[in-house]
Amino acid sequence: MPRRPPAVVLAPDSFKGSLSAAAAAAALAEGLRRVWPDADLRLCPMADGGEGTLDAVLSRGGRRSTDRVSDVSGKPLTVAYGSIGEPATAVLEVAQVVGLTDPAVATIDVEHRTTLGVGELMRHRLDAGVRRFMIGLGGSSTNDGGAGLLAALGLSLTDARGQAIAPPPAGLATLAAVDASGLDPRLADAEIIVMSDVNNPLTGDRGATAIFGPQKGASRERIAEIDRRIANFASLAERALNRRAQDEPGAGAAGGLGFALQLIGGKMRSGAEVVADLVGLDAALDGAGWAITGEGRSDAQTALGKTPLIVALRAAAQQIPVSLISGSIDRSALPALGRYFAGCFSLPSGPAKLEQCLAQAAELLADRAEQVARLFDIARR
Amino acid sequence: MPRRPPAVVLAPDSFKGSLSAAAAAAALAEGLRRVWPDADLRLCPMADGGEGTLDAVLSRGGRRSTDRVSDVSGKPLTVAYGSIGEPATAVLEVAQVVGLTDPAVATIDVEHRTTLGVGELMRHRLDAGVRRFMIGLGGSSTNDGGAGLLAALGLSLTDARGQAIAPPPAGLATLAAVDASGLDPRLADAEIIVMSDVNNPLTGDRGATAIFGPQKGASRERIAEIDRRIANFASLAERALNRRAQDEPGAGAAGGLGFALQLIGGKMRSGAEVVADLVGLDAALDGAGWAITGEGRSDAQTALGKTPLIVALRAAAQQIPVSLISGSIDRSALPALGRYFAGCFSLPSGPAKLEQCLAQAAELLADRAEQVARLFDIARR
């Protein structure tokens, strides 16, 4: 006897290189509708604070706006941000301003990329009366210790002769003094939630430059020197604000934006946890019979705290089984993933090249969701 | 509350190029044991009358023996055959004697390959008192109209001067007369079940030579001539035995062995149906809660009668859901497959080359079975 279809929560992360989280959720829904045309499907596109965070958050409501700020090289750039709730919380995505996947960024040396525009975006929101921020740090191309952001918010950075230094991080080479007296006083009333899944400190062997510098283009020979300059800036800034932050977990996130934002009172949180709250994942799970999450590629890192794991933990708290459908799954991670997921499935329907899978991702995801739902349906009869 | 694990029937075909049906069933079982250590798993390796049929049948009992017969070129060859039941039924696999995947066969032109050895194998079994045969036709390399087999069983083939012709099919060029007076009289008492999933007639546009000749190495220019010789042989043989067979469905199977065996009273049956009976599939399904079948590659042909479909139909007759796990699945066939299978799954865990999938087939199959079982398990709670 067929039972009523379960209510299903569809909470994928984006599939990097092929599908936004919203497109992935829609593809899952399409596949499930082939099996259960009238099922209660609850689409909760997810993100981890990186690229796609703004889209995921706004998929559940709020308003998307644009602003003009400086790009990594100081040129004007139009960026999107979100406003949710009342009084408004600004949802900012660092990747919108200084994103690593922006092709223009590749032409600028990492030592000349600044986070000035991120600070401008915050300042403009303060001007508009906003006092609550949710800032996603993932996917940044910068490694300036957050000096650009703090400069945009009024921190004064000067050289030995009292002259303002060149835009960081290159200018940090001659940094001699930091003065916080001009720091935007409205920040004292602001609540700043920082979304990140990076726990590294600002400097040293596990710091931003050593660990993330190379993938942003820092050459091996320059790492020690860049790290030294950032350490000098951080110590001066900490003294000026009479607060410590460089050894806090996550200070090394987004090339030191994690440090700068914590220095002005920001609280670090797991990006996926914040997004889960913003999209109302717990409410969506309430009364559901099954959840499906996924991402472009799942491996051992997934089981250590990536977005699908957050979905799995939230679902487990309500005793709801969660399955994982990802573009590909590292087989060696299956035992670890098996602790959290009731079935891990991948997209290819046979031997296939990566480009093929990326190009067909939506169709493959709908197909896989359909097949998984068929099995789920028959098993519960 | 966890329910008792279901009894599961594991009835895969072989995964061509990687796993025998028995190895595939064992890999499925390994994966399921990770989820249900004590489950009642019923392994029924399947086959379709082609290569692997003997292994599948003998996996459920019976005795494997060997015999010395002629290979495709007339040289001595040791081949395996099976004996099941009492009085013994001989289980013969044509692919053991004249198999297309035998590398030695490739060096012999198809016009010089004979099925003499298959007839010898039958004759030796008749000598041993066997009167019941199950003969799997799939995977043959020959296209001699079954003339070799009939010659080995006593049919006399002579040229215009009354001389025995050279071994068929080359010798069929000069064939002038067929005499059945020397045909082994014991065949009159024999029951011959012919396993095949080919329905083609012996000759003509849909005949053995036109359809299967090219993949056995017959050049386009030779097809009409070979077809004409086989038609001539068939007509003479039919007249000599006073029986017609060349237009029977399946006469064109195995290069005309389907004709020759029907001419001496053989009954054509679907290979997978016969194997299902021999391995006791219906009894294994009795009381089971789930079945899994699979094959190397599933496509639209699968839904038209390949081994997994036979498993699906047998299971449906007992209201047991069946899932399909194949090496790869043609996406365009999913709607057709969806009518029979509660979930179709393929092996790759991400973008992968065919060789990779073949080399890892057992591990991938166990992994996939485990994940599918996890989902099945959770869905029925």
PDB file of N, CA and C in Angstrom, chain A residues 3 290 321 323 326-331 334-335 338-339 341-354 357 360 363-364 367-368 370-381, chain B residues 3 290 321 323 326-331 334-335 338-339 341-354 357 360 363-364 367-368 370-381:
ATOM      1  N   ARG A   3       2.336   4.610   0.893  1.00  0.00           N
ATOM      2  CA  ARG A   3       2.129   5.592   1.955  1.00  0.00           C
ATOM      3  C   ARG A   3       2.225   6.981   1.348  1.00  0.00           C
ATOM      4  N   TRP A 290      12.470  13.229   5.538  1.00  0.00           N
ATOM      5  CA  TRP A 290      13.736  12.932   4.860  1.00  0.00           C
ATOM      6  C   TRP A 290      14.362  14.254   4.453  1.00  0.00           C
ATOM      7  N   PRO A 321      16.345  11.369   8.742  1.00  0.00           N
ATOM      8  CA  PRO A 321      17.461  10.835   7.960  1.00  0.00           C
ATOM      9  C   PRO A 321      17.841  11.783   6.822  1.00  0.00           C
ATOM     10  N   SER A 323      20.220  12.087   3.236  1.00  0.00           N
ATOM     11  CA  SER A 323      21.060  11.471   2.220  1.00  0.00           C
ATOM     12  C   SER A 323      21.906  12.539   1.541  1.00  0.00           C
ATOM     13  N   SER A 326      26.204  14.175  -4.188  1.00  0.00           N
ATOM     14  CA  SER A 326      27.243  15.122  -4.584  1.00  0.00           C
ATOM     15  C   SER A 326      27.732  14.809  -5.992  1.00  0.00           C
ATOM     16  N   GLY A 327      28.363  15.806  -6.608  1.00  0.00           N
ATOM     17  CA  GLY A 327      28.904  15.594  -7.948  1.00  0.00           C
ATOM     18  C   GLY A 327      29.845  14.416  -7.976  1.00  0.00           C
ATOM     19  N   SER A 328      30.747  14.370  -7.006  1.00  0.00           N
ATOM     20  CA  SER A 328      31.587  13.195  -6.847  1.00  0.00           C
ATOM     21  C   SER A 328      31.863  13.013  -5.370  1.00  0.00           C
ATOM     22  N   ILE A 329      32.195  11.789  -5.006  1.00  0.00           N
ATOM     23  CA  ILE A 329      32.447  11.448  -3.610  1.00  0.00           C
ATOM     24  C   ILE A 329      33.750  10.672  -3.544  1.00  0.00           C
ATOM     25  N   ASP A 330      34.658  11.130  -2.711  1.00  0.00           N
ATOM     26  CA  ASP A 330      35.910  10.419  -2.497  1.00  0.00           C
ATOM     27  C   ASP A 330      35.583   9.116  -1.772  1.00  0.00           C
ATOM     28  N   ARG A 331      35.857   7.988  -2.444  1.00  0.00           N
ATOM     29  CA  ARG A 331      35.468   6.701  -1.857  1.00  0.00           C
ATOM     30  C   ARG A 331      36.070   6.486  -0.480  1.00  0.00           C
ATOM     31  N   LEU A 334      33.972   7.437   2.521  1.00  0.00           N
ATOM     32  CA  LEU A 334      32.651   6.838   2.750  1.00  0.00           C
ATOM     33  C   LEU A 334      32.447   6.348   4.187  1.00  0.00           C
ATOM     34  N   PRO A 335      33.454   5.710   4.799  1.00  0.00           N
ATOM     35  CA  PRO A 335      33.215   5.290   6.187  1.00  0.00           C
ATOM     36  C   PRO A 335      32.900   6.482   7.099  1.00  0.00           C
ATOM     37  N   GLY A 338      29.505   7.872   6.256  1.00  0.00           N
ATOM     38  CA  GLY A 338      28.459   6.928   6.638  1.00  0.00           C
ATOM     39  C   GLY A 338      27.937   7.151   8.046  1.00  0.00           C
ATOM     40  N   ARG A 339      28.726   7.836   8.881  1.00  0.00           N
ATOM     41  CA  ARG A 339      28.258   8.120  10.244  1.00  0.00           C
ATOM     42  C   ARG A 339      27.141   9.160  10.245  1.00  0.00           C
ATOM     43  N   PHE A 341      25.328  10.186   7.025  1.00  0.00           N
ATOM     44  CA  PHE A 341      24.409  10.190   5.885  1.00  0.00           C
ATOM     45  C   PHE A 341      23.805   8.810   5.636  1.00  0.00           C
ATOM     46  N   ALA A 342      22.513   8.788   5.438  1.00  0.00           N
ATOM     47  CA  ALA A 342      21.805   7.563   5.087  1.00  0.00           C
ATOM     48  C   ALA A 342      21.878   7.419   3.574  1.00  0.00           C
ATOM     49  N   GLY A 343      23.030   7.014   3.090  1.00  0.00           N
ATOM     50  CA  GLY A 343      23.244   6.857   1.655  1.00  0.00           C
ATOM     51  C   GLY A 343      23.954   8.049   1.055  1.00  0.00           C
ATOM     52  N   CYS A 344      25.085   7.761   0.414  1.00  0.00           N
ATOM     53  CA  CYS A 344      25.862   8.791  -0.289  1.00  0.00           C
ATOM     54  C   CYS A 344      25.876   8.424  -1.767  1.00  0.00           C
ATOM     55  N   PHE A 345      25.458   9.351  -2.614  1.00  0.00           N
ATOM     56  CA  PHE A 345      25.338   9.060  -4.042  1.00  0.00           C
ATOM     57  C   PHE A 345      26.034  10.149  -4.851  1.00  0.00           C
ATOM     58  N   SER A 346      26.546   9.761  -6.011  1.00  0.00           N
ATOM     59  CA  SER A 346      27.254  10.725  -6.853  1.00  0.00           C
ATOM     60  C   SER A 346      26.575  10.808  -8.214  1.00  0.00           C
ATOM     61  N   LEU A 347      26.975  11.781  -9.005  1.00  0.00           N
ATOM     62  CA  LEU A 347      26.209  12.093 -10.216  1.00  0.00           C
ATOM     63  C   LEU A 347      26.460  11.232 -11.449  1.00  0.00           C
ATOM     64  N   PRO A 348      27.693  10.838 -11.743  1.00  0.00           N
ATOM     65  CA  PRO A 348      27.890  10.189 -13.047  1.00  0.00           C
ATOM     66  C   PRO A 348      27.054   8.917 -13.187  1.00  0.00           C
ATOM     67  N   SER A 349      26.480   8.725 -14.363  1.00  0.00           N
ATOM     68  CA  SER A 349      25.699   7.518 -14.598  1.00  0.00           C
ATOM     69  C   SER A 349      26.558   6.452 -15.265  1.00  0.00           C
ATOM     70  N   GLY A 350      27.808   6.768 -15.496  1.00  0.00           N
ATOM     71  CA  GLY A 350      28.752   5.831 -16.081  1.00  0.00           C
ATOM     72  C   GLY A 350      30.089   6.523 -16.186  1.00  0.00           C
ATOM     73  N   PRO A 351      31.081   5.849 -16.773  1.00  0.00           N
ATOM     74  CA  PRO A 351      32.367   6.522 -16.959  1.00  0.00           C
ATOM     75  C   PRO A 351      32.133   7.856 -17.671  1.00  0.00           C
ATOM     76  N   ALA A 352      32.708   8.931 -17.154  1.00  0.00           N
ATOM     77  CA  ALA A 352      32.436  10.256 -17.712  1.00  0.00           C
ATOM     78  C   ALA A 352      33.542  11.211 -17.342  1.00  0.00           C
ATOM     79  N   LYS A 353      33.766  12.189 -18.202  1.00  0.00           N
ATOM     80  CA  LYS A 353      34.750  13.223 -17.905  1.00  0.00           C
ATOM     81  C   LYS A 353      34.120  14.289 -17.005  1.00  0.00           C
ATOM     82  N   LEU A 354      34.987  14.976 -16.269  1.00  0.00           N
ATOM     83  CA  LEU A 354      34.521  16.033 -15.376  1.00  0.00           C
ATOM     84  C   LEU A 354      33.689  17.076 -16.133  1.00  0.00           C
ATOM     85  N   CYS A 357      30.206  15.982 -16.733  1.00  0.00           N
ATOM     86  CA  CYS A 357      29.396  15.994 -15.514  1.00  0.00           C
ATOM     87  C   CYS A 357      28.991  17.427 -15.157  1.00  0.00           C
ATOM     88  N   GLN A 360      26.252  18.698 -17.518  1.00  0.00           N
ATOM     89  CA  GLN A 360      24.951  18.040 -17.358  1.00  0.00           C
ATOM     90  C   GLN A 360      24.499  18.014 -15.905  1.00  0.00           C
ATOM     91  N   GLU A 363      20.676  17.993 -14.941  1.00  0.00           N
ATOM     92  CA  GLU A 363      19.954  16.794 -15.377  1.00  0.00           C
ATOM     93  C   GLU A 363      20.386  15.574 -14.565  1.00  0.00           C
ATOM     94  N   LEU A 364      21.694  15.445 -14.359  1.00  0.00           N
ATOM     95  CA  LEU A 364      22.197  14.296 -13.597  1.00  0.00           C
ATOM     96  C   LEU A 364      21.677  14.326 -12.163  1.00  0.00           C
ATOM     97  N   ASP A 367      18.058  13.307 -12.146  1.00  0.00           N
ATOM     98  CA  ASP A 367      17.986  11.851 -12.348  1.00  0.00           C
ATOM     99  C   ASP A 367      18.342  11.097 -11.069  1.00  0.00           C
ATOM    100  N   ARG A 368      19.434  11.518 -10.442  1.00  0.00           N
ATOM    101  CA  ARG A 368      19.887  10.787  -9.262  1.00  0.00           C
ATOM    102  C   ARG A 368      18.856  10.927  -8.147  1.00  0.00           C
ATOM    103  N   GLU A 370      15.703  11.368  -8.467  1.00  0.00           N
ATOM    104  CA  GLU A 370      14.562  10.521  -8.816  1.00  0.00           C
ATOM    105  C   GLU A 370      14.830   9.063  -8.404  1.00  0.00           C
ATOM    106  N   GLN A 371      15.991   8.558  -8.760  1.00  0.00           N
ATOM    107  CA  GLN A 371      16.292   7.151  -8.477  1.00  0.00           C
ATOM    108  C   GLN A 371      16.366   6.892  -6.976  1.00  0.00           C
ATOM    109  N   VAL A 372      16.961   7.818  -6.266  1.00  0.00           N
ATOM    110  CA  VAL A 372      17.077   7.684  -4.817  1.00  0.00           C
ATOM    111  C   VAL A 372      15.673   7.732  -4.186  1.00  0.00           C
ATOM    112  N   ALA A 373      14.819   8.588  -4.714  1.00  0.00           N
ATOM    113  CA  ALA A 373      13.456   8.690  -4.186  1.00  0.00           C
ATOM    114  C   ALA A 373      12.645   7.430  -4.497  1.00  0.00           C
ATOM    115  N   ARG A 374      12.866   6.853  -5.678  1.00  0.00           N
ATOM    116  CA  ARG A 374      12.172   5.598  -6.004  1.00  0.00           C
ATOM    117  C   ARG A 374      12.491   4.526  -4.977  1.00  0.00           C
ATOM    118  N   LEU A 375      13.768   4.432  -4.662  1.00  0.00           N
ATOM    119  CA  LEU A 375      14.175   3.422  -3.684  1.00  0.00           C
ATOM    120  C   LEU A 375      13.594   3.744  -2.309  1.00  0.00           C
ATOM    121  N   PHE A 376      13.671   5.008  -1.924  1.00  0.00           N
ATOM    122  CA  PHE A 376      13.127   5.431  -0.623  1.00  0.00           C
ATOM    123  C   PHE A 376      11.643   5.094  -0.553  1.00  0.00           C
ATOM    124  N   ASP A 377      10.961   5.379  -1.642  1.00  0.00           N
ATOM    125  CA  ASP A 377       9.520   5.161  -1.694  1.00  0.00           C
ATOM    126  C   ASP A 377       9.166   3.689  -1.523  1.00  0.00           C
ATOM    127  N   ILE A 378       9.890   2.843  -2.249  1.00  0.00           N
ATOM    128  CA  ILE A 378       9.553   1.425  -2.224  1.00  0.00           C
ATOM    129  C   ILE A 378       9.940   0.806  -0.878  1.00  0.00           C
ATOM    130  N   ALA A 379      11.034   1.299  -0.303  1.00  0.00           N
ATOM    131  CA  ALA A 379      11.513   0.697   0.944  1.00  0.00           C
ATOM    132  C   ALA A 379      10.535   0.929   2.090  1.00  0.00           C
ATOM    133  N   ARG A 380       9.776   2.030   2.036  1.00  0.00           N
ATOM    134  CA  ARG A 380       8.900   2.347   3.165  1.00  0.00           C
ATOM    135  C   ARG A 380       7.491   1.805   2.996  1.00  0.00           C
ATOM    136  N   ARG A 381       7.273   1.051   1.941  1.00  0.00           N
ATOM    137  CA  ARG A 381       5.917   0.498   1.777  1.00  0.00           C
ATOM    138  C   ARG A 381       5.657  -0.630   2.764  1.00  0.00           C
TER     139      ARG A 381
ATOM    140  N   ARG B   3      13.975  -1.941  12.184  1.00  0.00           N
ATOM    141  CA  ARG B   3      13.282  -3.198  11.881  1.00  0.00           C
ATOM    142  C   ARG B   3      14.320  -4.238  11.508  1.00  0.00           C
ATOM    143  N   TRP B 290      13.476  -7.622  -0.720  1.00  0.00           N
ATOM    144  CA  TRP B 290      14.140  -6.735  -1.679  1.00  0.00           C
ATOM    145  C   TRP B 290      15.028  -7.600  -2.559  1.00  0.00           C
ATOM    146  N   PRO B 321      10.215  -5.572  -4.464  1.00  0.00           N
ATOM    147  CA  PRO B 321      10.889  -4.502  -5.203  1.00  0.00           C
ATOM    148  C   PRO B 321      12.305  -4.901  -5.592  1.00  0.00           C
ATOM    149  N   SER B 323      15.993  -3.338  -7.194  1.00  0.00           N
ATOM    150  CA  SER B 323      16.827  -2.210  -7.605  1.00  0.00           C
ATOM    151  C   SER B 323      17.902  -2.707  -8.563  1.00  0.00           C
ATOM    152  N   SER B 326      24.227  -1.082 -11.924  1.00  0.00           N
ATOM    153  CA  SER B 326      25.023  -1.472 -13.087  1.00  0.00           C
ATOM    154  C   SER B 326      26.278  -0.617 -13.177  1.00  0.00           C
ATOM    155  N   GLY B 327      27.234  -1.118 -13.935  1.00  0.00           N
ATOM    156  CA  GLY B 327      28.473  -0.363 -14.104  1.00  0.00           C
ATOM    157  C   GLY B 327      28.196   1.020 -14.643  1.00  0.00           C
ATOM    158  N   SER B 328      27.360   1.074 -15.672  1.00  0.00           N
ATOM    159  CA  SER B 328      26.899   2.370 -16.154  1.00  0.00           C
ATOM    160  C   SER B 328      25.478   2.205 -16.658  1.00  0.00           C
ATOM    161  N   ILE B 329      24.762   3.314 -16.686  1.00  0.00           N
ATOM    162  CA  ILE B 329      23.364   3.297 -17.111  1.00  0.00           C
ATOM    163  C   ILE B 329      23.159   4.405 -18.125  1.00  0.00           C
ATOM    164  N   ASP B 330      22.623   4.051 -19.263  1.00  0.00           N
ATOM    165  CA  ASP B 330      22.298   5.045 -20.281  1.00  0.00           C
ATOM    166  C   ASP B 330      21.147   5.897 -19.747  1.00  0.00           C
ATOM    167  N   ARG B 331      21.438   7.190 -19.548  1.00  0.00           N
ATOM    168  CA  ARG B 331      20.418   8.058 -18.931  1.00  0.00           C
ATOM    169  C   ARG B 331      19.110   8.053 -19.714  1.00  0.00           C
ATOM    170  N   LEU B 334      16.428   5.634 -18.609  1.00  0.00           N
ATOM    171  CA  LEU B 334      15.889   5.658 -17.240  1.00  0.00           C
ATOM    172  C   LEU B 334      14.360   5.613 -17.191  1.00  0.00           C
ATOM    173  N   PRO B 335      13.658   6.338 -18.079  1.00  0.00           N
ATOM    174  CA  PRO B 335      12.192   6.235 -18.016  1.00  0.00           C
ATOM    175  C   PRO B 335      11.710   4.800 -18.241  1.00  0.00           C
ATOM    176  N   GLY B 338      12.646   2.679 -15.282  1.00  0.00           N
ATOM    177  CA  GLY B 338      11.867   3.057 -14.110  1.00  0.00           C
ATOM    178  C   GLY B 338      10.569   2.279 -13.971  1.00  0.00           C
ATOM    179  N   ARG B 339      10.098   1.678 -15.078  1.00  0.00           N
ATOM    180  CA  ARG B 339       8.873   0.879 -14.990  1.00  0.00           C
ATOM    181  C   ARG B 339       9.114  -0.428 -14.247  1.00  0.00           C
ATOM    182  N   PHE B 341      12.292  -1.020 -12.197  1.00  0.00           N
ATOM    183  CA  PHE B 341      13.274  -1.006 -11.108  1.00  0.00           C
ATOM    184  C   PHE B 341      12.994   0.106 -10.103  1.00  0.00           C
ATOM    185  N   ALA B 342      13.045  -0.256  -8.839  1.00  0.00           N
ATOM    186  CA  ALA B 342      12.898   0.722  -7.761  1.00  0.00           C
ATOM    187  C   ALA B 342      14.274   1.301  -7.479  1.00  0.00           C
ATOM    188  N   GLY B 343      14.698   2.198  -8.366  1.00  0.00           N
ATOM    189  CA  GLY B 343      16.010   2.818  -8.223  1.00  0.00           C
ATOM    190  C   GLY B 343      17.046   2.166  -9.101  1.00  0.00           C
ATOM    191  N   CYS B 344      17.659   2.979  -9.965  1.00  0.00           N
ATOM    192  CA  CYS B 344      18.734   2.520 -10.844  1.00  0.00           C
ATOM    193  C   CYS B 344      20.000   3.276 -10.455  1.00  0.00           C
ATOM    194  N   PHE B 345      21.062   2.545 -10.162  1.00  0.00           N
ATOM    195  CA  PHE B 345      22.289   3.170  -9.688  1.00  0.00           C
ATOM    196  C   PHE B 345      23.483   2.657 -10.486  1.00  0.00           C
ATOM    197  N   SER B 346      24.486   3.527 -10.625  1.00  0.00           N
ATOM    198  CA  SER B 346      25.660   3.143 -11.398  1.00  0.00           C
ATOM    199  C   SER B 346      26.901   3.236 -10.517  1.00  0.00           C
ATOM    200  N   LEU B 347      28.016   2.713 -11.006  1.00  0.00           N
ATOM    201  CA  LEU B 347      29.178   2.521 -10.138  1.00  0.00           C
ATOM    202  C   LEU B 347      30.067   3.729  -9.895  1.00  0.00           C
ATOM    203  N   PRO B 348      30.333   4.594 -10.880  1.00  0.00           N
ATOM    204  CA  PRO B 348      31.355   5.619 -10.630  1.00  0.00           C
ATOM    205  C   PRO B 348      30.983   6.512  -9.448  1.00  0.00           C
ATOM    206  N   SER B 349      31.980   6.828  -8.633  1.00  0.00           N
ATOM    207  CA  SER B 349      31.722   7.725  -7.508  1.00  0.00           C
ATOM    208  C   SER B 349      32.063   9.162  -7.880  1.00  0.00           C
ATOM    209  N   GLY B 350      32.506   9.364  -9.101  1.00  0.00           N
ATOM    210  CA  GLY B 350      32.827  10.697  -9.604  1.00  0.00           C
ATOM    211  C   GLY B 350      33.288  10.545 -11.035  1.00  0.00           C
ATOM    212  N   PRO B 351      33.706  11.648 -11.658  1.00  0.00           N
ATOM    213  CA  PRO B 351      34.225  11.525 -13.016  1.00  0.00           C
ATOM    214  C   PRO B 351      35.315  10.453 -13.044  1.00  0.00           C
ATOM    215  N   ALA B 352      35.243   9.538 -13.991  1.00  0.00           N
ATOM    216  CA  ALA B 352      36.191   8.416 -14.001  1.00  0.00           C
ATOM    217  C   ALA B 352      36.262   7.824 -15.386  1.00  0.00           C
ATOM    218  N   LYS B 353      37.418   7.257 -15.711  1.00  0.00           N
ATOM    219  CA  LYS B 353      37.575   6.563 -16.984  1.00  0.00           C
ATOM    220  C   LYS B 353      37.035   5.146 -16.859  1.00  0.00           C
ATOM    221  N   LEU B 354      36.647   4.605 -18.024  1.00  0.00           N
ATOM    222  CA  LEU B 354      36.123   3.236 -18.060  1.00  0.00           C
ATOM    223  C   LEU B 354      37.109   2.256 -17.421  1.00  0.00           C
ATOM    224  N   CYS B 357      36.977   2.258 -13.733  1.00  0.00           N
ATOM    225  CA  CYS B 357      35.762   1.619 -13.208  1.00  0.00           C
ATOM    226  C   CYS B 357      35.873   0.102 -13.308  1.00  0.00           C
ATOM    227  N   GLN B 360      38.244  -1.285 -10.634  1.00  0.00           N
ATOM    228  CA  GLN B 360      37.757  -1.167  -9.259  1.00  0.00           C
ATOM    229  C   GLN B 360      36.343  -1.715  -9.101  1.00  0.00           C
ATOM    230  N   GLU B 363      35.055  -3.242  -5.715  1.00  0.00           N
ATOM    231  CA  GLU B 363      35.000  -2.287  -4.602  1.00  0.00           C
ATOM    232  C   GLU B 363      33.870  -1.283  -4.822  1.00  0.00           C
ATOM    233  N   LEU B 364      33.756  -0.790  -6.051  1.00  0.00           N
ATOM    234  CA  LEU B 364      32.704   0.187  -6.341  1.00  0.00           C
ATOM    235  C   LEU B 364      31.323  -0.422  -6.136  1.00  0.00           C
ATOM    236  N   ASP B 367      30.630  -0.726  -2.469  1.00  0.00           N
ATOM    237  CA  ASP B 367      30.320   0.616  -1.944  1.00  0.00           C
ATOM    238  C   ASP B 367      28.901   1.046  -2.310  1.00  0.00           C
ATOM    239  N   ARG B 368      28.555   0.856  -3.567  1.00  0.00           N
ATOM    240  CA  ARG B 368      27.246   1.313  -4.025  1.00  0.00           C
ATOM    241  C   ARG B 368      26.151   0.527  -3.320  1.00  0.00           C
ATOM    242  N   GLU B 370      26.296  -0.834  -0.426  1.00  0.00           N
ATOM    243  CA  GLU B 370      26.232  -0.357   0.960  1.00  0.00           C
ATOM    244  C   GLU B 370      25.391   0.920   1.049  1.00  0.00           C
ATOM    245  N   GLN B 371      25.652   1.869   0.157  1.00  0.00           N
ATOM    246  CA  GLN B 371      24.946   3.151   0.227  1.00  0.00           C
ATOM    247  C   GLN B 371      23.458   2.976  -0.064  1.00  0.00           C
ATOM    248  N   VAL B 372      23.164   2.138  -1.031  1.00  0.00           N
ATOM    249  CA  VAL B 372      21.772   1.887  -1.384  1.00  0.00           C
ATOM    250  C   VAL B 372      21.059   1.203  -0.206  1.00  0.00           C
ATOM    251  N   ALA B 373      21.769   0.289   0.445  1.00  0.00           N
ATOM    252  CA  ALA B 373      21.175  -0.404   1.597  1.00  0.00           C
ATOM    253  C   ALA B 373      20.959   0.545   2.775  1.00  0.00           C
ATOM    254  N   ARG B 374      21.896   1.470   2.967  1.00  0.00           N
ATOM    255  CA  ARG B 374      21.723   2.456   4.044  1.00  0.00           C
ATOM    256  C   ARG B 374      20.428   3.236   3.845  1.00  0.00           C
ATOM    257  N   LEU B 375      20.208   3.646   2.614  1.00  0.00           N
ATOM    258  CA  LEU B 375      18.999   4.412   2.321  1.00  0.00           C
ATOM    259  C   LEU B 375      17.765   3.536   2.510  1.00  0.00           C
ATOM    260  N   PHE B 376      17.834   2.306   1.998  1.00  0.00           N
ATOM    261  CA  PHE B 376      16.709   1.378   2.122  1.00  0.00           C
ATOM    262  C   PHE B 376      16.377   1.160   3.604  1.00  0.00           C
ATOM    263  N   ASP B 377      17.439   0.996   4.378  1.00  0.00           N
ATOM    264  CA  ASP B 377      17.275   0.717   5.803  1.00  0.00           C
ATOM    265  C   ASP B 377      16.576   1.875   6.520  1.00  0.00           C
ATOM    266  N   ILE B 378      17.051   3.068   6.223  1.00  0.00           N
ATOM    267  CA  ILE B 378      16.521   4.231   6.936  1.00  0.00           C
ATOM    268  C   ILE B 378      15.090   4.536   6.485  1.00  0.00           C
ATOM    269  N   ALA B 379      14.807   4.278   5.211  1.00  0.00           N
ATOM    270  CA  ALA B 379      13.487   4.618   4.681  1.00  0.00           C
ATOM    271  C   ALA B 379      12.393   3.759   5.303  1.00  0.00           C
ATOM    272  N   ARG B 380      12.753   2.533   5.713  1.00  0.00           N
ATOM    273  CA  ARG B 380      11.709   1.630   6.215  1.00  0.00           C
ATOM    274  C   ARG B 380      11.537   1.699   7.724  1.00  0.00           C
ATOM    275  N   ARG B 381      12.280   2.588   8.345  1.00  0.00           N
ATOM    276  CA  ARG B 381      12.122   2.685   9.816  1.00  0.00           C
ATOM    277  C   ARG B 381      10.796   3.330  10.179  1.00  0.00           C
TER     278      ARG B 381
END
